[in-house]
PDB file of C-alpha atoms in Angstrom:
ATOM      1  CA  MET A   1      10.916   8.028  -7.445  1.00 69.00           C
ATOM      2  CA  LYS A   2       7.540   7.302  -5.837  1.00 76.00           C
ATOM      3  CA  ASN A   3       6.385  10.846  -6.537  1.00 75.00           C
ATOM      4  CA  LEU A   4       7.540  10.545 -10.142  1.00 76.00           C
ATOM      5  CA  ILE A   5       5.644   7.277 -10.634  1.00 82.00           C
ATOM      6  CA  ALA A   6       2.512   8.594  -8.903  1.00 86.00           C
ATOM      7  CA  ALA A   7       2.493  11.745 -11.030  1.00 79.00           C
ATOM      8  CA  ASP A   8       3.051   9.750 -14.197  1.00 79.00           C
ATOM      9  CA  LEU A   9       0.276   7.282 -13.399  1.00 88.00           C
ATOM     10  CA  GLY A  10      -2.118  10.118 -12.665  1.00 88.00           C
ATOM     11  CA  ARG A  11      -1.327  11.626 -16.061  1.00 86.00           C
ATOM     12  CA  ILE A  12      -1.737   8.306 -17.865  1.00 87.00           C
ATOM     13  CA  PHE A  13      -5.066   7.337 -16.297  1.00 90.00           C
ATOM     14  CA  ARG A  14      -6.467  10.796 -17.060  1.00 89.00           C
ATOM     15  CA  LYS A  15      -5.499  10.641 -20.731  1.00 89.00           C
ATOM     16  CA  PRO A  16      -8.647  10.691 -22.915  1.00 91.00           C
ATOM     17  CA  THR A  17      -7.034   8.400 -25.489  1.00 90.00           C
ATOM     18  CA  TYR A  18      -6.286   5.765 -22.850  1.00 91.00           C
ATOM     19  CA  ARG A  19      -9.835   5.880 -21.504  1.00 93.00           C
ATOM     20  CA  ILE A  20     -11.286   5.716 -25.007  1.00 94.00           C
ATOM     21  CA  ALA A  21      -9.155   2.664 -25.823  1.00 94.00           C
ATOM     22  CA  LEU A  22     -10.278   0.900 -22.637  1.00 94.00           C
ATOM     23  CA  ALA A  23     -13.920   1.790 -23.280  1.00 95.00           C
ATOM     24  CA  LEU A  24     -13.614   0.527 -26.852  1.00 95.00           C
ATOM     25  CA  CYS A  25     -12.389  -2.831 -25.536  1.00 94.00           C
ATOM     26  CA  PHE A  26     -15.422  -3.022 -23.238  1.00 95.00           C
ATOM     27  CA  VAL A  27     -17.716  -2.304 -26.173  1.00 95.00           C
ATOM     28  CA  LEU A  28     -16.049  -4.951 -28.350  1.00 94.00           C
ATOM     29  CA  SER A  29     -16.318  -7.487 -25.541  1.00 93.00           C
ATOM     30  CA  LEU A  30     -20.019  -6.700 -25.243  1.00 93.00           C
ATOM     31  CA  ILE A  31     -20.551  -7.015 -28.996  1.00 92.00           C
ATOM     32  CA  TRP A  32     -18.880 -10.437 -29.103  1.00 90.00           C
ATOM     33  CA  ALA A  33     -20.961 -11.546 -26.111  1.00 90.00           C
ATOM     34  CA  VAL A  34     -24.196 -10.449 -27.817  1.00 90.00           C
ATOM     35  CA  ARG A  35     -23.167 -12.253 -31.012  1.00 86.00           C
ATOM     36  CA  ALA A  36     -22.558 -15.426 -29.010  1.00 82.00           C
ATOM     37  CA  ARG A  37     -25.855 -14.965 -27.172  1.00 82.00           C
ATOM     38  CA  LEU A  38     -27.762 -14.950 -30.472  1.00 80.00           C
ATOM     39  CA  ASP A  39     -26.183 -18.295 -31.394  1.00 78.00           C
ATOM     40  CA  VAL A  40     -26.029 -21.469 -29.312  1.00 76.00           C
ATOM     41  CA  TRP A  41     -25.699 -19.996 -25.815  1.00 77.00           C
ATOM     42  CA  ASN A  42     -23.562 -21.660 -23.167  1.00 82.00           C
ATOM     43  CA  GLY A  43     -20.313 -21.126 -21.336  1.00 84.00           C
ATOM     44  CA  PHE A  44     -18.275 -22.530 -24.201  1.00 85.00           C
ATOM     45  CA  THR A  45     -19.643 -20.129 -26.833  1.00 88.00           C
ATOM     46  CA  PHE A  46     -19.218 -17.201 -24.432  1.00 90.00           C
ATOM     47  CA  ALA A  47     -15.595 -18.120 -23.678  1.00 89.00           C
ATOM     48  CA  ALA A  48     -14.835 -18.691 -27.364  1.00 87.00           C
ATOM     49  CA  GLY A  49     -16.435 -15.371 -28.255  1.00 88.00           C
ATOM     50  CA  GLN A  50     -14.394 -13.525 -25.654  1.00 90.00           C
ATOM     51  CA  ALA A  51     -11.236 -15.153 -27.006  1.00 89.00           C
ATOM     52  CA  GLY A  52     -12.149 -13.669 -30.389  1.00 88.00           C
ATOM     53  CA  ALA A  53     -12.740 -10.267 -28.805  1.00 90.00           C
ATOM     54  CA  LEU A  54      -9.394 -10.421 -27.032  1.00 90.00           C
ATOM     55  CA  ASN A  55      -7.601 -11.002 -30.337  1.00 87.00           C
ATOM     56  CA  MET A  56      -8.581  -7.458 -31.242  1.00 90.00           C
ATOM     57  CA  CYS A  57      -8.674  -5.897 -27.784  1.00 92.00           C
ATOM     58  CA  GLY A  58      -5.187  -7.190 -26.983  1.00 90.00           C
ATOM     59  CA  TYR A  59      -3.797  -5.079 -29.818  1.00 91.00           C
ATOM     60  CA  ILE A  60      -5.789  -2.025 -28.767  1.00 93.00           C
ATOM     61  CA  LEU A  61      -4.761  -2.273 -25.117  1.00 93.00           C
ATOM     62  CA  GLY A  62      -1.147  -3.107 -25.937  1.00 91.00           C
ATOM     63  CA  ILE A  63      -0.683  -0.141 -28.263  1.00 91.00           C
ATOM     64  CA  SER A  64      -2.588   2.198 -25.944  1.00 91.00           C
ATOM     65  CA  ILE A  65      -0.477   1.196 -22.948  1.00 91.00           C
ATOM     66  CA  TYR A  66       2.774   1.668 -24.839  1.00 91.00           C
ATOM     67  CA  LEU A  67       1.806   5.079 -26.192  1.00 88.00           C
ATOM     68  CA  SER A  68       0.473   6.238 -22.832  1.00 87.00           C
ATOM     69  CA  VAL A  69       3.573   5.201 -20.895  1.00 88.00           C
ATOM     70  CA  TYR A  70       6.442   5.879 -23.279  1.00 84.00           C
ATOM     71  CA  ALA A  71       5.510   7.939 -26.311  1.00 78.00           C
ATOM     72  CA  ASP A  72       4.973  11.292 -24.609  1.00 70.00           C
ATOM     73  CA  GLU A  73       8.340  11.437 -22.881  1.00 67.00           C
ATOM     74  CA  PHE A  74      10.587  12.317 -25.803  1.00 63.00           C
ATOM     75  CA  SER A  75       7.976  14.102 -27.895  1.00 62.00           C
ATOM     76  CA  SER A  76       7.164  16.489 -25.018  1.00 60.00           C
ATOM     77  CA  ASN A  77      10.808  16.822 -23.846  1.00 61.00           C
ATOM     78  CA  SER A  78       9.674  16.005 -20.286  1.00 63.00           C
ATOM     79  CA  MET A  79      12.366  13.342 -20.000  1.00 66.00           C
ATOM     80  CA  GLN A  80      15.081  15.832 -20.823  1.00 64.00           C
ATOM     81  CA  CYS A  81      13.699  18.218 -18.196  1.00 65.00           C
ATOM     82  CA  LEU A  82      13.691  15.540 -15.496  1.00 63.00           C
ATOM     83  CA  ILE A  83      17.291  14.595 -16.275  1.00 64.00           C
ATOM     84  CA  GLY A  84      18.212  18.262 -16.206  1.00 60.00           C
ATOM     85  CA  HIS A  85      16.732  18.525 -12.715  1.00 62.00           C
ATOM     86  CA  GLY A  86      18.915  15.723 -11.392  1.00 63.00           C
ATOM     87  CA  VAL A  87      16.868  12.560 -11.926  1.00 67.00           C
ATOM     88  CA  SER A  88      19.287   9.805 -12.944  1.00 78.00           C
ATOM     89  CA  ARG A  89      18.704   8.033 -16.213  1.00 79.00           C
ATOM     90  CA  PHE A  90      18.463   4.634 -14.547  1.00 85.00           C
ATOM     91  CA  ARG A  91      15.850   5.831 -12.050  1.00 85.00           C
ATOM     92  CA  LEU A  92      13.911   7.416 -14.872  1.00 84.00           C
ATOM     93  CA  LEU A  93      14.043   4.246 -16.956  1.00 87.00           C
ATOM     94  CA  LEU A  94      13.053   2.108 -13.980  1.00 90.00           C
ATOM     95  CA  ALA A  95      10.180   4.451 -13.144  1.00 87.00           C
ATOM     96  CA  LYS A  96       8.830   4.182 -16.684  1.00 89.00           C
ATOM     97  CA  PHE A  97       9.044   0.401 -16.527  1.00 93.00           C
ATOM     98  CA  THR A  98       7.153   0.433 -13.216  1.00 93.00           C
ATOM     99  CA  ASP A  99       4.523   2.648 -14.837  1.00 92.00           C
ATOM    100  CA  CYS A 100       4.193   0.120 -17.647  1.00 93.00           C
ATOM    101  CA  VAL A 101       3.772  -2.802 -15.228  1.00 95.00           C
ATOM    102  CA  ILE A 102       1.088  -0.997 -13.212  1.00 95.00           C
ATOM    103  CA  VAL A 103      -0.827   0.341 -16.216  1.00 95.00           C
ATOM    104  CA  THR A 104      -0.744  -3.076 -17.897  1.00 95.00           C
ATOM    105  CA  ALA A 105      -1.956  -4.826 -14.743  1.00 95.00           C
ATOM    106  CA  VAL A 106      -4.754  -2.314 -14.126  1.00 96.00           C
ATOM    107  CA  SER A 107      -5.883  -2.267 -17.763  1.00 95.00           C
ATOM    108  CA  TYR A 108      -6.102  -6.026 -18.181  1.00 96.00           C
ATOM    109  CA  LEU A 109      -7.581  -6.524 -14.713  1.00 96.00           C
ATOM    110  CA  LEU A 110     -10.391  -4.096 -15.529  1.00 96.00           C
ATOM    111  CA  TYR A 111     -10.984  -5.798 -18.863  1.00 96.00           C
ATOM    112  CA  TYR A 112     -10.880  -9.231 -17.215  1.00 95.00           C
ATOM    113  CA  LEU A 113     -13.365  -8.237 -14.511  1.00 95.00           C
ATOM    114  CA  PHE A 114     -15.651  -6.676 -17.110  1.00 95.00           C
ATOM    115  CA  THR A 115     -15.616  -9.941 -19.060  1.00 94.00           C
ATOM    116  CA  LEU A 116     -16.451 -12.035 -15.996  1.00 92.00           C
ATOM    117  CA  VAL A 117     -19.252  -9.692 -14.898  1.00 93.00           C
ATOM    118  CA  LEU A 118     -20.590  -9.680 -18.447  1.00 92.00           C
ATOM    119  CA  GLY A 119     -20.720 -13.470 -18.489  1.00 89.00           C
ATOM    120  CA  LEU A 120     -22.411 -13.520 -15.075  1.00 90.00           C
ATOM    121  CA  VAL A 121     -25.037 -10.914 -16.026  1.00 90.00           C
ATOM    122  CA  MET A 122     -25.812 -12.630 -19.325  1.00 89.00           C
ATOM    123  CA  GLY A 123     -26.044 -16.048 -17.671  1.00 85.00           C
ATOM    124  CA  ALA A 124     -23.220 -17.722 -19.564  1.00 82.00           C
ATOM    125  CA  GLY A 125     -22.829 -20.370 -16.870  1.00 82.00           C
ATOM    126  CA  MET A 126     -19.128 -21.057 -17.371  1.00 85.00           C
ATOM    127  CA  ASN A 127     -17.582 -24.131 -15.811  1.00 86.00           C
ATOM    128  CA  SER A 128     -14.091 -24.259 -14.294  1.00 86.00           C
ATOM    129  CA  ALA A 129     -12.430 -25.232 -17.589  1.00 84.00           C
ATOM    130  CA  GLU A 130     -14.004 -22.279 -19.425  1.00 86.00           C
ATOM    131  CA  PHE A 131     -13.113 -19.935 -16.562  1.00 88.00           C
ATOM    132  CA  ASN A 132      -9.504 -21.152 -16.667  1.00 86.00           C
ATOM    133  CA  PHE A 133      -9.470 -20.690 -20.446  1.00 88.00           C
ATOM    134  CA  ILE A 134     -10.492 -17.031 -20.222  1.00 91.00           C
ATOM    135  CA  SER A 135      -8.067 -16.436 -17.344  1.00 89.00           C
ATOM    136  CA  GLY A 136      -5.245 -18.025 -19.330  1.00 87.00           C
ATOM    137  CA  ILE A 137      -5.716 -16.022 -22.500  1.00 88.00           C
ATOM    138  CA  MET A 138      -6.002 -12.814 -20.463  1.00 91.00           C
ATOM    139  CA  MET A 139      -2.746 -13.615 -18.678  1.00 90.00           C
ATOM    140  CA  VAL A 140      -0.927 -14.340 -21.938  1.00 89.00           C
ATOM    141  CA  ALA A 141      -2.250 -11.151 -23.555  1.00 91.00           C
ATOM    142  CA  ALA A 142      -1.237  -9.013 -20.572  1.00 93.00           C
ATOM    143  CA  LEU A 143       2.262 -10.474 -20.323  1.00 93.00           C
ATOM    144  CA  LYS A 144       2.745 -10.273 -24.075  1.00 91.00           C
ATOM    145  CA  SER A 145       1.786  -6.594 -23.981  1.00 93.00           C
ATOM    146  CA  LEU A 146       4.187  -5.920 -21.096  1.00 94.00           C
ATOM    147  CA  GLY A 147       7.031  -7.924 -22.618  1.00 93.00           C
ATOM    148  CA  TYR A 148       6.884  -6.340 -26.056  1.00 93.00           C
ATOM    149  CA  ALA A 149       6.418  -2.833 -24.643  1.00 93.00           C
ATOM    150  CA  THR A 150       9.493  -3.330 -22.467  1.00 93.00           C
ATOM    151  CA  PHE A 151      11.503  -4.755 -25.360  1.00 93.00           C
ATOM    152  CA  SER A 152      10.526  -1.745 -27.499  1.00 92.00           C
ATOM    153  CA  MET A 153      12.174   0.477 -24.873  1.00 90.00           C
ATOM    154  CA  ILE A 154      15.474  -0.554 -26.407  1.00 91.00           C
ATOM    155  CA  ILE A 155      14.560   1.118 -29.691  1.00 91.00           C
ATOM    156  CA  LEU A 156      13.122   4.181 -27.939  1.00 88.00           C
ATOM    157  CA  TYR A 157      16.100   4.874 -25.679  1.00 86.00           C
ATOM    158  CA  TRP A 158      18.600   4.004 -28.388  1.00 87.00           C
ATOM    159  CA  THR A 159      17.185   6.059 -31.257  1.00 85.00           C
ATOM    160  CA  LYS A 160      15.037   8.611 -29.394  1.00 80.00           C
ATOM    161  CA  ASN A 161      12.605   7.975 -32.252  1.00 84.00           C
ATOM    162  CA  VAL A 162       9.084   7.568 -30.881  1.00 84.00           C
ATOM    163  CA  GLY A 163       7.669   6.522 -34.257  1.00 86.00           C
ATOM    164  CA  LEU A 164      10.205   3.737 -34.783  1.00 90.00           C
ATOM    165  CA  ALA A 165       9.801   2.431 -31.238  1.00 90.00           C
ATOM    166  CA  THR A 166       6.019   2.454 -31.556  1.00 89.00           C
ATOM    167  CA  PHE A 167       6.264   0.612 -34.872  1.00 91.00           C
ATOM    168  CA  THR A 168       8.443  -2.025 -33.181  1.00 91.00           C
ATOM    169  CA  ASP A 169       5.859  -2.557 -30.452  1.00 90.00           C
ATOM    170  CA  VAL A 170       2.974  -2.713 -32.936  1.00 90.00           C
ATOM    171  CA  PHE A 171       4.872  -5.090 -35.228  1.00 90.00           C
ATOM    172  CA  LEU A 172       5.679  -7.478 -32.387  1.00 89.00           C
ATOM    173  CA  LEU A 173       2.113  -7.423 -31.071  1.00 88.00           C
ATOM    174  CA  PHE A 174       0.633  -8.166 -34.484  1.00 87.00           C
ATOM    175  CA  PHE A 175       3.254 -10.458 -35.971  1.00 82.00           C
ATOM    176  CA  GLY A 176       5.000 -12.050 -32.979  1.00 77.00           C
ATOM    177  CA  GLY A 177       2.880 -15.173 -33.393  1.00 72.00           C
ATOM    178  CA  MET A 178       3.585 -15.348 -37.110  1.00 70.00           C
ATOM    179  CA  LEU A 179       7.340 -15.013 -36.509  1.00 68.00           C
ATOM    180  CA  MET A 180       7.059 -17.803 -33.967  1.00 68.00           C
ATOM    181  CA  GLY A 181       5.379 -19.960 -36.610  1.00 65.00           C
ATOM    182  CA  LEU A 182       8.161 -19.238 -39.101  1.00 65.00           C
ATOM    183  CA  LEU A 183      10.782 -20.197 -36.517  1.00 65.00           C
ATOM    184  CA  ASN A 184       9.015 -23.502 -35.993  1.00 64.00           C
ATOM    185  CA  GLU A 185       9.494 -24.285 -39.678  1.00 67.00           C
ATOM    186  CA  ILE A 186      13.254 -24.412 -39.157  1.00 70.00           C
ATOM    187  CA  PRO A 187      14.077 -28.125 -38.733  1.00 69.00           C
ATOM    188  CA  VAL A 188      16.481 -27.748 -35.786  1.00 62.00           C
ATOM    189  CA  ILE A 189      14.065 -25.553 -33.815  1.00 59.00           C
ATOM    190  CA  LYS A 190      11.143 -27.829 -34.610  1.00 59.00           C
ATOM    191  CA  LEU A 191      13.048 -31.024 -33.781  1.00 59.00           C
ATOM    192  CA  TYR A 192      14.313 -29.864 -30.390  1.00 52.00           C
ATOM    193  CA  SER A 193      11.277 -27.686 -29.548  1.00 57.00           C
ATOM    194  CA  LEU A 194      13.507 -24.641 -29.106  1.00 60.00           C
ATOM    195  CA  ASP A 195      10.498 -22.360 -29.560  1.00 63.00           C
ATOM    196  CA  LYS A 196       9.768 -22.819 -25.856  1.00 65.00           C
ATOM    197  CA  TYR A 197      12.802 -20.626 -25.114  1.00 69.00           C
ATOM    198  CA  VAL A 198      11.479 -17.712 -27.212  1.00 77.00           C
ATOM    199  CA  PHE A 199       9.203 -15.256 -25.399  1.00 82.00           C
ATOM    200  CA  GLU A 200       6.069 -15.826 -27.469  1.00 81.00           C
ATOM    201  CA  GLY A 201       6.547 -19.582 -27.537  1.00 80.00           C
ATOM    202  CA  MET A 202       7.216 -19.740 -23.804  1.00 82.00           C
ATOM    203  CA  LEU A 203       3.964 -17.951 -22.972  1.00 84.00           C
ATOM    204  CA  THR A 204       1.909 -20.009 -25.407  1.00 81.00           C
ATOM    205  CA  ARG A 205       3.294 -23.326 -24.191  1.00 80.00           C
ATOM    206  CA  ALA A 206       2.949 -22.308 -20.548  1.00 82.00           C
ATOM    207  CA  ASN A 207      -0.698 -21.351 -21.056  1.00 80.00           C
ATOM    208  CA  VAL A 208      -1.475 -24.712 -22.680  1.00 80.00           C
ATOM    209  CA  SER A 209       0.282 -26.513 -19.815  1.00 81.00           C
ATOM    210  CA  LEU A 210      -1.689 -24.543 -17.235  1.00 78.00           C
ATOM    211  CA  GLN A 211      -4.925 -25.407 -19.021  1.00 77.00           C
ATOM    212  CA  LEU A 212      -3.924 -29.065 -18.649  1.00 77.00           C
ATOM    213  CA  GLY A 213      -3.368 -28.623 -14.933  1.00 74.00           C
ATOM    214  CA  GLN A 214       0.433 -28.582 -14.952  1.00 78.00           C
ATOM    215  CA  THR A 215       1.124 -26.035 -12.220  1.00 77.00           C
ATOM    216  CA  ASP A 216       4.890 -26.111 -12.795  1.00 78.00           C
ATOM    217  CA  ALA A 217       4.189 -24.102 -15.966  1.00 80.00           C
ATOM    218  CA  TRP A 218       4.037 -21.018 -13.732  1.00 82.00           C
ATOM    219  CA  PHE A 219       7.826 -21.222 -13.608  1.00 84.00           C
ATOM    220  CA  TRP A 220       7.975 -20.759 -17.386  1.00 82.00           C
ATOM    221  CA  VAL A 221       5.517 -17.863 -17.212  1.00 86.00           C
ATOM    222  CA  PHE A 222       7.635 -16.138 -14.571  1.00 89.00           C
ATOM    223  CA  PHE A 223      10.883 -16.936 -16.372  1.00 88.00           C
ATOM    224  CA  ALA A 224       9.582 -15.663 -19.727  1.00 88.00           C
ATOM    225  CA  ILE A 225       8.491 -12.238 -18.498  1.00 92.00           C
ATOM    226  CA  VAL A 226      11.443 -11.710 -16.135  1.00 93.00           C
ATOM    227  CA  ARG A 227      13.981 -12.627 -18.798  1.00 91.00           C
ATOM    228  CA  ILE A 228      12.677 -10.261 -21.469  1.00 92.00           C
ATOM    229  CA  CYS A 229      12.165  -7.402 -18.997  1.00 93.00           C
ATOM    230  CA  VAL A 230      15.598  -7.696 -17.344  1.00 94.00           C
ATOM    231  CA  PHE A 231      17.308  -7.979 -20.737  1.00 93.00           C
ATOM    232  CA  SER A 232      15.410  -4.969 -22.118  1.00 93.00           C
ATOM    233  CA  ILE A 233      16.074  -2.775 -19.079  1.00 93.00           C
ATOM    234  CA  ILE A 234      19.805  -3.521 -19.049  1.00 93.00           C
ATOM    235  CA  VAL A 235      20.266  -2.989 -22.790  1.00 93.00           C
ATOM    236  CA  SER A 236      18.083   0.142 -22.768  1.00 90.00           C
ATOM    237  CA  PHE A 237      20.109   1.666 -19.944  1.00 89.00           C
ATOM    238  CA  LEU A 238      23.467   0.873 -21.552  1.00 89.00           C
ATOM    239  CA  LEU A 239      22.344   2.507 -24.791  1.00 86.00           C
ATOM    240  CA  PHE A 240      20.524   5.399 -23.115  1.00 82.00           C
ATOM    241  CA  ARG A 241      23.481   6.207 -20.864  1.00 76.00           C
ATOM    242  CA  LYS A 242      25.590   7.102 -23.920  1.00 69.00           C
ATOM    243  CA  ARG A 243      22.792   8.946 -25.708  1.00 63.00           C
ATOM    244  CA  GLU A 244      23.121  12.718 -26.014  1.00 59.00           C
ATOM    245  CA  LEU A 245      19.835  14.517 -25.385  1.00 57.00           C
ATOM    246  CA  ASP A 246      18.804  17.901 -26.687  1.00 52.00           C
ATOM    247  CA  PHE A 247      17.432  20.424 -24.224  1.00 42.00           C
TER     248      PHE A 247
END
């Protein structure tokens, strides 16, 4: 499986579309930094500007990661070929998930480092609170991208429809927060704060708690991502195992 993952990662990181998406995020980060620099310039305005850039870049990276990891498999029939050559469906599914974890981590780490270097070069002078703020929103964006991409596997392996699975990932990335807001309008959920058990709400609440110095919030971060990934992998495999593939 190591060879399969290594070959897949090599293909993904060489994809022009992936590199263009990453470069576009760097450019947007730079543009937001320059806009902040022309206004009142300090660590706060830089951090706030980068939060605005990440609102857009998070979508770009999330969609790019999903398409790079998952979309080519069924459309190119490479998955069918691997199964035909004796690779088990579970190993294949687990390898794709591992690809997604690595690509997500590398993509957001590069973007995060670019942001920090940009602030250093431009003399933003961030304090610890502003540094923690940027780190927190990066973490939430990365985990949200990984969680929703993994959840969208269910649609992909169930329907073998790349377009529908991609739409699911895009919809969740764009409207997950809005759906969370609608859930909070339900009296029972609002009264008992049940939103903290939903993936988006768990990440958001955990990030706020971390910003306030509550280190036990790391448990909720870990629990949120593990729960959605384990659930998605199990359901995807159960559906994929019964799926007939065309060769």
